[in-house]
Coordinates of C-alpha atoms and ligand atoms in Angstrom, one line a residue:
M118 CA 45.5 139.7 220.3
N119 CA 46.3 143.5 220.3
N120 CA 47.3 145.1 223.6
I121 CA 47.5 148.8 224.8
K122 CA 50.2 150.7 223.0
L123 CA 52.3 153.8 223.6
D124 CA 53.6 156.3 221.0
L125 CA 56.1 158.4 221.9
K126 CA 56.9 160.1 218.3
G127 CA 55.0 163.0 219.1
I128 CA 57.9 164.3 221.6
L129 CA 60.8 163.7 219.1
S130 CA 60.7 167.1 217.6
F131 CA 61.0 168.4 221.3
V132 CA 63.7 165.9 223.1
S133 CA 65.6 163.6 221.2
Q134 CA 65.7 159.7 221.2
E135 CA 68.9 159.7 222.9
E136 CA 67.8 161.6 225.7
I137 CA 65.3 158.9 226.3
N138 CA 67.5 155.9 226.1
A139 CA 69.9 157.7 228.4
W140 CA 67.7 156.5 231.1
E141 CA 68.0 153.1 230.5
N142 CA 70.7 152.4 233.1
K143 CA 68.7 154.0 235.7
S144 CA 65.6 152.4 234.4
K145 CA 67.1 149.1 235.3
Q146 CA 68.1 150.3 238.7
Y147 CA 64.8 151.4 239.5
M148 CA 63.3 148.3 238.2
E149 CA 65.5 146.1 240.5
Y150 CA 64.4 148.8 243.3
L151 CA 60.9 147.6 242.8
H152 CA 61.4 143.9 242.2
K153 CA 64.2 143.8 244.9
G154 CA 62.1 146.0 247.4
T155 CA 65.2 148.2 247.7
G156 CA 64.1 151.6 246.9
A157 CA 62.6 153.9 248.7
G158 CA 58.9 153.6 250.3
N159 CA 59.6 149.5 250.0
D160 CA 56.9 148.5 252.5
Y161 CA 54.2 149.8 249.7
I162 CA 54.9 147.7 246.7
G163 CA 52.4 145.1 247.4
W164 CA 50.7 146.3 244.1
L165 CA 53.7 145.0 242.3
N166 CA 52.2 141.3 242.4
L167 CA 48.6 141.8 243.3
P168 CA 46.8 140.6 240.1
A169 CA 49.2 137.4 240.1
E170 CA 48.2 137.0 243.9
I171 CA 44.6 137.5 243.7
S172 CA 43.1 134.0 244.4
D173 CA 39.8 132.0 243.1
H174 CA 38.9 132.5 246.6
D175 CA 39.1 136.2 246.6
F176 CA 37.3 136.2 243.6
D177 CA 34.7 134.1 245.0
K178 CA 34.2 135.9 248.2
I179 CA 34.0 139.3 246.2
E180 CA 31.5 137.9 243.8
S181 CA 29.2 136.7 246.8
V182 CA 29.0 139.4 248.9
A183 CA 28.7 141.7 245.6
Q184 CA 25.7 139.0 244.8
T185 CA 24.2 140.0 247.7
L186 CA 24.3 143.8 247.7
R187 CA 22.9 143.1 243.9
S188 CA 19.8 141.1 244.8
E189 CA 19.2 143.4 247.8
C190 CA 19.9 147.0 246.8
D191 CA 18.8 149.5 243.9
Y192 CA 21.6 151.9 245.0
V193 CA 25.1 151.0 246.5
I194 CA 26.6 153.8 248.3
S195 CA 30.6 153.6 247.8
I196 CA 32.0 155.4 250.8
G197 CA 35.7 156.4 250.2
I198 CA 37.9 159.4 249.3
G199 CA 41.5 159.6 247.1
G200 CA 42.3 155.7 246.4
S201 CA 39.7 154.5 248.6
Y202 CA 37.3 156.1 245.8
L203 CA 38.9 156.9 242.5
G204 CA 39.9 153.5 241.0
A205 CA 36.1 151.9 241.2
R206 CA 34.7 155.5 239.8
A207 CA 37.1 155.0 237.1
V208 CA 36.1 151.8 236.0
I209 CA 32.3 151.9 237.0
E210 CA 32.0 155.4 234.7
A211 CA 34.0 153.8 232.0
M212 CA 32.0 150.6 231.4
S213 CA 28.7 151.8 232.1
N214 CA 26.1 153.2 229.7
S215 CA 26.3 157.0 230.1
F216 CA 22.6 157.5 230.6
E217 CA 21.8 154.2 232.8
A218 CA 20.9 155.9 236.0
Y219 CA 17.7 157.7 234.0
Y220 CA 16.5 154.3 232.5
P221 CA 13.8 153.6 235.0
T222 CA 14.6 150.1 235.6
H223 CA 18.0 148.6 236.2
K224 CA 19.7 145.3 235.5
N225 CA 22.5 146.3 238.0
P226 CA 22.3 148.2 241.2
I227 CA 23.6 152.2 240.8
I228 CA 26.6 152.5 242.5
L229 CA 26.2 156.3 244.0
F230 CA 29.5 157.8 245.4
A231 CA 30.0 159.5 249.0
G232 CA 32.6 160.5 251.2
H233 CA 34.7 161.9 248.7
N234 CA 33.7 165.6 249.8
I235 CA 32.3 167.5 253.0
G236 CA 29.4 169.2 250.8
E237 CA 26.4 169.7 253.0
D238 CA 24.2 170.0 249.9
Y239 CA 25.6 166.9 248.5
L240 CA 25.1 164.9 251.5
S241 CA 21.6 166.3 252.5
E242 CA 20.5 165.7 248.8
M243 CA 22.1 162.2 248.6
L244 CA 19.9 161.4 252.0
S245 CA 16.8 162.7 250.5
F246 CA 17.0 161.0 247.4
L247 CA 17.8 157.7 249.5
K248 CA 15.0 157.9 252.1
D249 CA 12.8 155.4 250.3
K250 CA 15.1 153.6 248.0
R251 CA 16.5 149.9 248.6
F252 CA 20.3 150.7 249.1
G253 CA 23.3 149.1 250.9
I254 CA 26.6 150.5 251.8
I255 CA 30.3 149.9 250.9
N256 CA 32.5 151.6 253.3
I257 CA 36.1 152.0 252.3
S258 CA 39.2 153.5 254.6
K259 CA 42.5 152.2 254.7
S260 CA 43.2 154.0 257.7
G261 CA 39.8 154.0 259.0
T262 CA 40.2 157.6 260.3
T263 CA 39.5 159.7 257.4
T264 CA 37.1 162.4 258.0
E265 CA 35.3 162.8 254.7
P266 CA 34.1 159.1 254.9
A267 CA 33.5 158.8 258.6
I268 CA 31.0 162.0 258.4
A269 CA 29.2 160.3 255.3
F270 CA 29.0 157.1 256.5
R271 CA 27.7 158.2 260.3
L272 CA 24.8 160.0 258.2
L273 CA 23.9 156.9 256.0
K274 CA 24.4 154.6 258.5
E275 CA 21.4 156.2 260.7
L276 CA 19.1 156.5 257.4
L277 CA 19.3 153.0 256.7
E278 CA 19.1 151.8 260.4
K279 CA 16.0 154.1 260.2
N280 CA 14.8 152.5 257.0
V281 CA 15.3 148.9 257.4
G282 CA 16.2 148.6 261.4
K283 CA 19.8 147.6 262.6
A284 CA 19.8 144.1 262.0
K285 CA 18.5 144.2 258.6
A286 CA 21.3 147.0 257.9
K287 CA 24.2 145.2 259.3
E288 CA 23.7 142.8 256.3
L289 CA 23.7 145.7 253.8
I290 CA 27.0 147.1 255.1
V291 CA 30.1 146.2 254.1
A292 CA 33.9 147.5 255.5
I293 CA 37.0 147.3 253.8
T294 CA 39.3 148.5 255.6
D295 CA 42.6 147.5 257.5
E296 CA 42.9 144.0 258.9
K297 CA 43.5 145.2 262.6
K298 CA 43.7 148.9 263.0
G299 CA 41.6 152.2 262.5
A300 CA 38.2 153.4 263.6
L301 CA 36.3 151.7 261.0
R302 CA 37.9 148.6 261.7
T303 CA 37.1 148.7 265.5
L304 CA 33.2 149.7 264.3
A305 CA 33.1 147.1 261.8
D306 CA 34.0 144.4 264.1
S307 CA 31.7 145.5 267.1
E308 CA 28.9 146.0 264.7
G309 CA 29.7 142.7 262.9
Y310 CA 29.8 143.8 259.2
Q311 CA 31.3 141.9 256.4
T312 CA 34.7 142.9 256.0
F313 CA 37.3 143.0 253.6
I314 CA 41.2 143.6 254.3
I315 CA 43.2 146.2 252.5
P316 CA 47.0 144.7 252.5
D317 CA 49.1 146.9 254.4
N318 CA 51.9 147.1 251.7
V319 CA 49.5 148.5 249.2
G320 CA 48.8 152.2 249.3
G321 CA 45.4 153.7 248.3
R322 CA 46.4 155.3 245.2
F323 CA 47.4 151.6 244.0
S324 CA 44.5 149.5 245.3
V325 CA 42.2 149.3 242.8
L326 CA 43.0 145.7 242.3
T327 CA 42.1 144.9 245.6
P328 CA 38.7 144.8 247.2
V329 CA 38.7 148.4 247.3
G330 CA 38.2 148.9 243.8
L331 CA 36.8 145.2 242.9
L332 CA 34.1 144.9 245.2
P333 CA 32.2 148.1 243.9
I334 CA 33.0 147.3 240.3
A335 CA 31.7 143.7 240.9
V336 CA 28.6 145.2 242.4
A337 CA 28.0 147.2 239.4
G338 CA 27.7 144.2 237.2
F339 CA 31.6 144.6 235.7
N340 CA 33.9 141.6 235.1
I341 CA 36.7 141.8 238.1
K342 CA 38.3 139.1 236.6
E343 CA 39.0 140.4 232.7
L344 CA 40.4 143.9 235.1
V345 CA 42.8 141.7 236.7
K346 CA 43.7 139.5 234.1
G347 CA 44.3 142.7 231.8
A348 CA 46.9 143.7 234.8
K349 CA 48.3 140.7 235.3
D350 CA 49.2 140.4 231.3
M351 CA 50.5 143.9 231.4
S352 CA 52.6 142.9 234.3
G353 CA 54.2 140.4 232.0
F354 CA 54.9 143.1 229.0
V355 CA 56.5 145.7 231.8
G356 CA 58.1 143.2 234.1
E357 CA 61.9 143.2 235.3
D358 CA 62.8 141.1 232.3
V359 CA 61.5 143.1 229.6
D360 CA 64.4 145.6 227.6
F361 CA 64.3 149.2 228.0
A362 CA 63.4 149.6 224.5
H363 CA 60.3 147.2 224.7
N364 CA 59.1 148.2 228.0
M365 CA 56.1 150.7 227.8
S366 CA 56.1 151.8 231.5
A367 CA 60.0 152.4 231.2
Q368 CA 59.7 154.3 228.0
Y369 CA 57.0 156.3 229.5
A370 CA 58.6 157.1 232.8
A371 CA 61.9 158.1 230.9
A372 CA 59.8 160.1 228.4
R373 CA 58.3 161.9 231.2
N374 CA 61.7 162.7 233.0
T375 CA 63.0 163.8 230.0
L376 CA 60.5 166.2 229.1
Y377 CA 60.6 167.5 232.9
Q378 CA 64.3 168.1 232.5
N379 CA 63.8 170.0 229.3
G380 CA 61.1 172.5 231.3
K381 CA 58.0 170.7 230.4
K382 CA 56.3 171.0 234.3
I383 CA 52.8 170.2 233.5
E384 CA 51.5 167.2 231.9
I385 CA 47.9 167.0 230.9
L386 CA 46.0 163.7 230.3
G387 CA 43.3 164.1 227.4
N388 CA 40.7 162.0 226.1
F389 CA 38.1 161.9 223.5
H390 CA 35.6 159.9 225.1
P391 CA 33.4 161.5 228.4
K392 CA 33.4 158.3 229.7
L393 CA 37.2 158.4 230.5
H394 CA 36.9 161.3 232.6
Y395 CA 37.5 159.8 235.9
I396 CA 40.1 157.7 234.3
G397 CA 41.9 161.0 234.4
E398 CA 41.0 161.9 237.8
W399 CA 42.7 158.3 239.2
W400 CA 45.8 159.1 237.2
K401 CA 45.9 162.6 238.8
Q402 CA 45.9 160.9 242.2
L403 CA 48.5 158.2 241.1
F404 CA 51.0 160.9 239.7
G405 CA 50.4 163.7 241.5
E406 CA 50.5 162.1 244.7
S407 CA 53.5 160.0 244.1
E408 CA 56.0 162.6 242.4
G409 CA 54.6 165.9 243.8
K410 CA 57.3 166.0 246.9
D411 CA 60.4 167.7 248.0
H412 CA 59.4 170.5 245.9
K413 CA 59.7 168.5 242.6
G414 CA 57.3 167.0 240.5
I415 CA 55.2 167.1 237.2
F416 CA 52.0 169.0 237.6
N417 CA 49.1 166.7 236.7
A418 CA 45.9 168.0 235.2
A419 CA 43.2 166.1 233.3
V420 CA 41.2 167.2 230.3
D421 CA 38.0 165.9 228.2
F422 CA 38.4 166.5 224.7
T423 CA 36.6 168.0 222.4
T424 CA 34.8 169.8 225.3
D425 CA 37.9 171.3 226.7
L426 CA 39.4 172.4 223.5
H427 CA 36.6 174.9 223.7
S428 CA 37.7 176.4 227.1
M429 CA 41.4 175.1 228.1
G430 CA 42.2 174.5 224.5
Q431 CA 43.4 178.1 224.0
W432 CA 45.9 178.0 227.1
I433 CA 47.2 174.6 225.6
Q434 CA 47.7 176.0 222.3
E435 CA 49.3 179.2 223.2
G436 CA 50.1 179.7 226.6
E437 CA 53.2 179.3 228.5
R438 CA 55.6 176.4 227.0
N439 CA 55.8 174.4 229.7
I440 CA 53.3 171.7 229.0
F441 CA 53.2 168.3 227.2
E442 CA 50.3 166.2 227.2
T443 CA 49.3 162.4 227.0
I444 CA 46.3 161.3 225.3
I445 CA 44.2 158.2 226.1
S446 CA 42.7 157.1 222.4
I447 CA 40.1 154.4 222.1
E448 CA 40.8 152.7 218.7
T449 CA 37.1 151.5 218.2
P450 CA 34.3 152.4 219.9
D451 CA 31.6 150.0 221.4
N452 CA 28.6 151.5 219.3
E453 CA 28.5 152.5 215.6
L454 CA 26.1 155.7 214.9
H455 CA 26.3 157.6 211.2
I456 CA 25.8 161.2 210.6
P457 CA 22.3 161.6 208.8
T458 CA 22.0 163.2 205.6
D459 CA 19.8 166.4 205.5
E460 CA 18.0 167.6 202.2
Q461 CA 18.0 171.2 203.3
N462 CA 21.9 171.2 204.5
L463 CA 20.9 174.2 206.4
D464 CA 23.8 173.2 208.7
G465 CA 26.2 172.8 206.1
L466 CA 27.1 169.7 207.6
N467 CA 26.2 167.0 204.4
Y468 CA 29.9 166.7 203.7
L469 CA 29.7 164.2 206.6
S470 CA 26.7 162.3 205.7
G471 CA 27.1 158.8 206.5
K472 CA 30.3 159.3 208.3
R473 CA 30.5 157.5 211.8
V474 CA 30.6 159.7 214.4
D475 CA 33.8 158.2 215.4
E476 CA 35.6 159.1 212.5
V477 CA 34.9 162.8 213.1
N478 CA 36.2 162.5 216.7
K479 CA 39.4 160.7 215.3
M480 CA 39.9 163.7 212.8
A481 CA 39.6 165.8 215.7
E482 CA 42.2 164.0 217.8
L483 CA 44.7 163.8 214.9
G484 CA 43.9 167.4 214.3
T485 CA 44.4 168.4 217.7
Q486 CA 47.7 166.3 218.1
M487 CA 49.3 168.1 215.2
A488 CA 48.0 171.6 216.4
H489 CA 49.6 170.8 219.6
I490 CA 53.0 169.5 218.3
D491 CA 52.9 172.6 216.1
G492 CA 52.5 174.9 218.9
G493 CA 54.9 173.6 221.3
V494 CA 53.2 170.6 223.2
P495 CA 54.8 167.2 223.0
N496 CA 52.3 164.5 222.3
I497 CA 52.6 161.1 224.0
K498 CA 50.0 158.6 223.2
V499 CA 48.5 155.7 224.8
S500 CA 46.0 153.4 222.3
L501 CA 43.4 151.0 223.8
P502 CA 42.0 148.8 221.3
Q503 CA 38.6 149.0 223.1
L504 CA 37.2 150.4 226.1
N505 CA 36.6 147.1 228.3
E506 CA 37.7 145.8 231.5
Y507 CA 40.7 143.8 230.2
Y508 CA 42.0 146.9 228.3
I509 CA 41.8 149.1 231.6
G510 CA 43.0 146.7 233.9
Q511 CA 45.9 146.9 231.5
L512 CA 46.1 150.7 231.3
F513 CA 46.0 150.8 235.4
Y514 CA 49.1 148.5 235.6
F515 CA 51.2 150.2 232.8
F516 CA 50.5 153.6 234.7
E517 CA 51.1 152.0 238.0
K518 CA 54.6 150.6 236.8
A519 CA 55.3 153.6 235.2
V520 CA 54.9 155.9 238.4
G521 CA 57.2 153.7 240.4
L522 CA 59.9 154.1 238.1
S523 CA 59.4 157.6 237.2
G524 CA 59.1 158.7 241.0
Y525 CA 62.9 157.0 241.0
M526 CA 63.9 159.0 238.3
L527 CA 62.8 162.2 239.8
E528 CA 64.5 161.2 243.0
V529 CA 61.7 161.0 245.3
N530 CA 60.0 158.2 247.1
P531 CA 56.7 157.3 245.3
F532 CA 54.9 155.5 247.6
N533 CA 54.3 158.1 250.3
Q534 CA 52.2 161.4 250.7
P535 CA 53.3 163.3 253.6
G536 CA 52.0 166.5 252.2
V537 CA 48.2 165.4 252.4
E538 CA 48.3 165.4 256.0
A539 CA 48.8 169.5 256.2
Y540 CA 45.1 170.4 256.0
K541 CA 44.0 168.0 258.1
G542 CA 46.1 169.3 261.1
N543 CA 44.8 172.8 260.2
M544 CA 41.0 171.5 259.8
F545 CA 41.4 169.5 263.2
A546 CA 42.7 172.3 264.9
L547 CA 40.1 174.7 263.8
L548 CA 37.4 171.9 264.7
E549 CA 39.1 171.6 268.3
K550 CA 39.6 168.0 268.1
P551 CA 40.3 166.1 271.3
G552 CA 44.3 165.7 271.1
Y553 CA 44.8 169.1 269.2
E554 CA 44.7 171.6 271.9
K555 CA 48.0 173.1 271.5
E556 CA 47.5 173.4 267.5
T557 CA 44.0 174.5 268.2
E558 CA 45.8 177.6 270.2
E559 CA 48.4 178.2 267.5
I560 CA 46.0 178.3 264.6
K561 CA 43.6 180.5 266.5
K562 CA 46.4 183.0 267.2
K563 CA 47.2 183.0 263.4
L564 CA 43.8 183.8 262.8
Q565 CA 43.7 186.9 265.1
Ligands
PA5_879 O1 46.4 157.8 248.4 C1 46.1 157.9 249.3 O2 46.8 157.4 250.5 C2 45.1 159.2 249.9 O3 44.8 159.7 249.2 C3 44.4 157.9 250.5 O4 43.8 157.2 249.6 C4 43.0 159.0 250.9 O5 43.5 160.1 251.9 C5 42.2 157.9 251.6 O6 42.6 157.3 253.1 P1 41.8 156.4 253.3 O7 41.8 155.0 252.9 O8 42.5 155.9 254.9 O9 40.5 156.9 254.2

């Protein structure tokens, strides 16, 4: 069977194979940090064995709760932010028909997302839309104390209770949170919601293969067993016993750090299929939050090609030469569409008549890769044979293992995120949250 592949040829005119290979010993050491749990952040490496540890019982519980929501709801609102949001959205957007929501009837509930912003218009418009709809809620927060999802949940819970009554609403609300602590745990226990636990040793951005990702994905009608199987197989391909030269995650981590040390401070993740947009968002969180600390780290951005070639393409081609790119390539799309012939040929497009649209897309991809390399942008390619749950599972685990190694190569703790607290402290002080009296006083002085 084919698997996802990593191709580093497009960086070898910028850095040498020897420079990449020079990471071999360190990579071995950092692999050991992960597998023996001896590195920084070792209380958050539960994701490493997650795919192998998910039992049939876990799958059955997720599928059974998903089935209830599927039969009772036309819309399910997945509430969460960051790691409690992006994994599910990445898979659902990648796997869904791009126009599913516009069809008058749906085989599966449509998953809507809330709690990932505090936009008043967004929330108001969502509430207006849902007021006469059959909907349910999956409320996800590991800490159980995050403001954005808490606001969204309060509003949506109120609407749901108004629509169907308190007792029925309880059957349509699922909470995914910590086993013991946090406001969401207290609320879920006191209301008697169905709950799933996020393991203590799995951080938000590594939680897609826990119920955080798996429940919304199952509700949307996608195959969570295949997703986990893909990740499990990849855990073997990038395991501790796989030598550096053949270990994709180690190679990618080494390549990135070599480029970084050679002045390439920005990495863009590009795709040539709009369905992959949220894979890029998930990847941004995984790498940005894991590595951007101690005033170090590659800045991660994601771009959708060819769309962004008509905007950011100029910067990528000719801006400051501190950038490299990683392109996710899909070898075979699900559909086959040929460009029609036109007798008049007024658009001059007959030279493409009969060609598959994907053939044109592939030439755009190859042309872009060559232009970027010529323009000074090293190119890494990650190819998926097809876009399905199994290969997305492989991709997730490949990147997760890579970021663990890459973070250690950068000499940071890849598993914490102390920086995300700074805005919260200011926001709470500005909102005069009880317990923040001193901070409120200080921030008011700063504002004078
Ligand atoms: O990676 C992280 O830890 C964060 O980005 C969180 O995922 C995000 O802040 C949501 O946190 P929580 O699940 O506790 O609401």
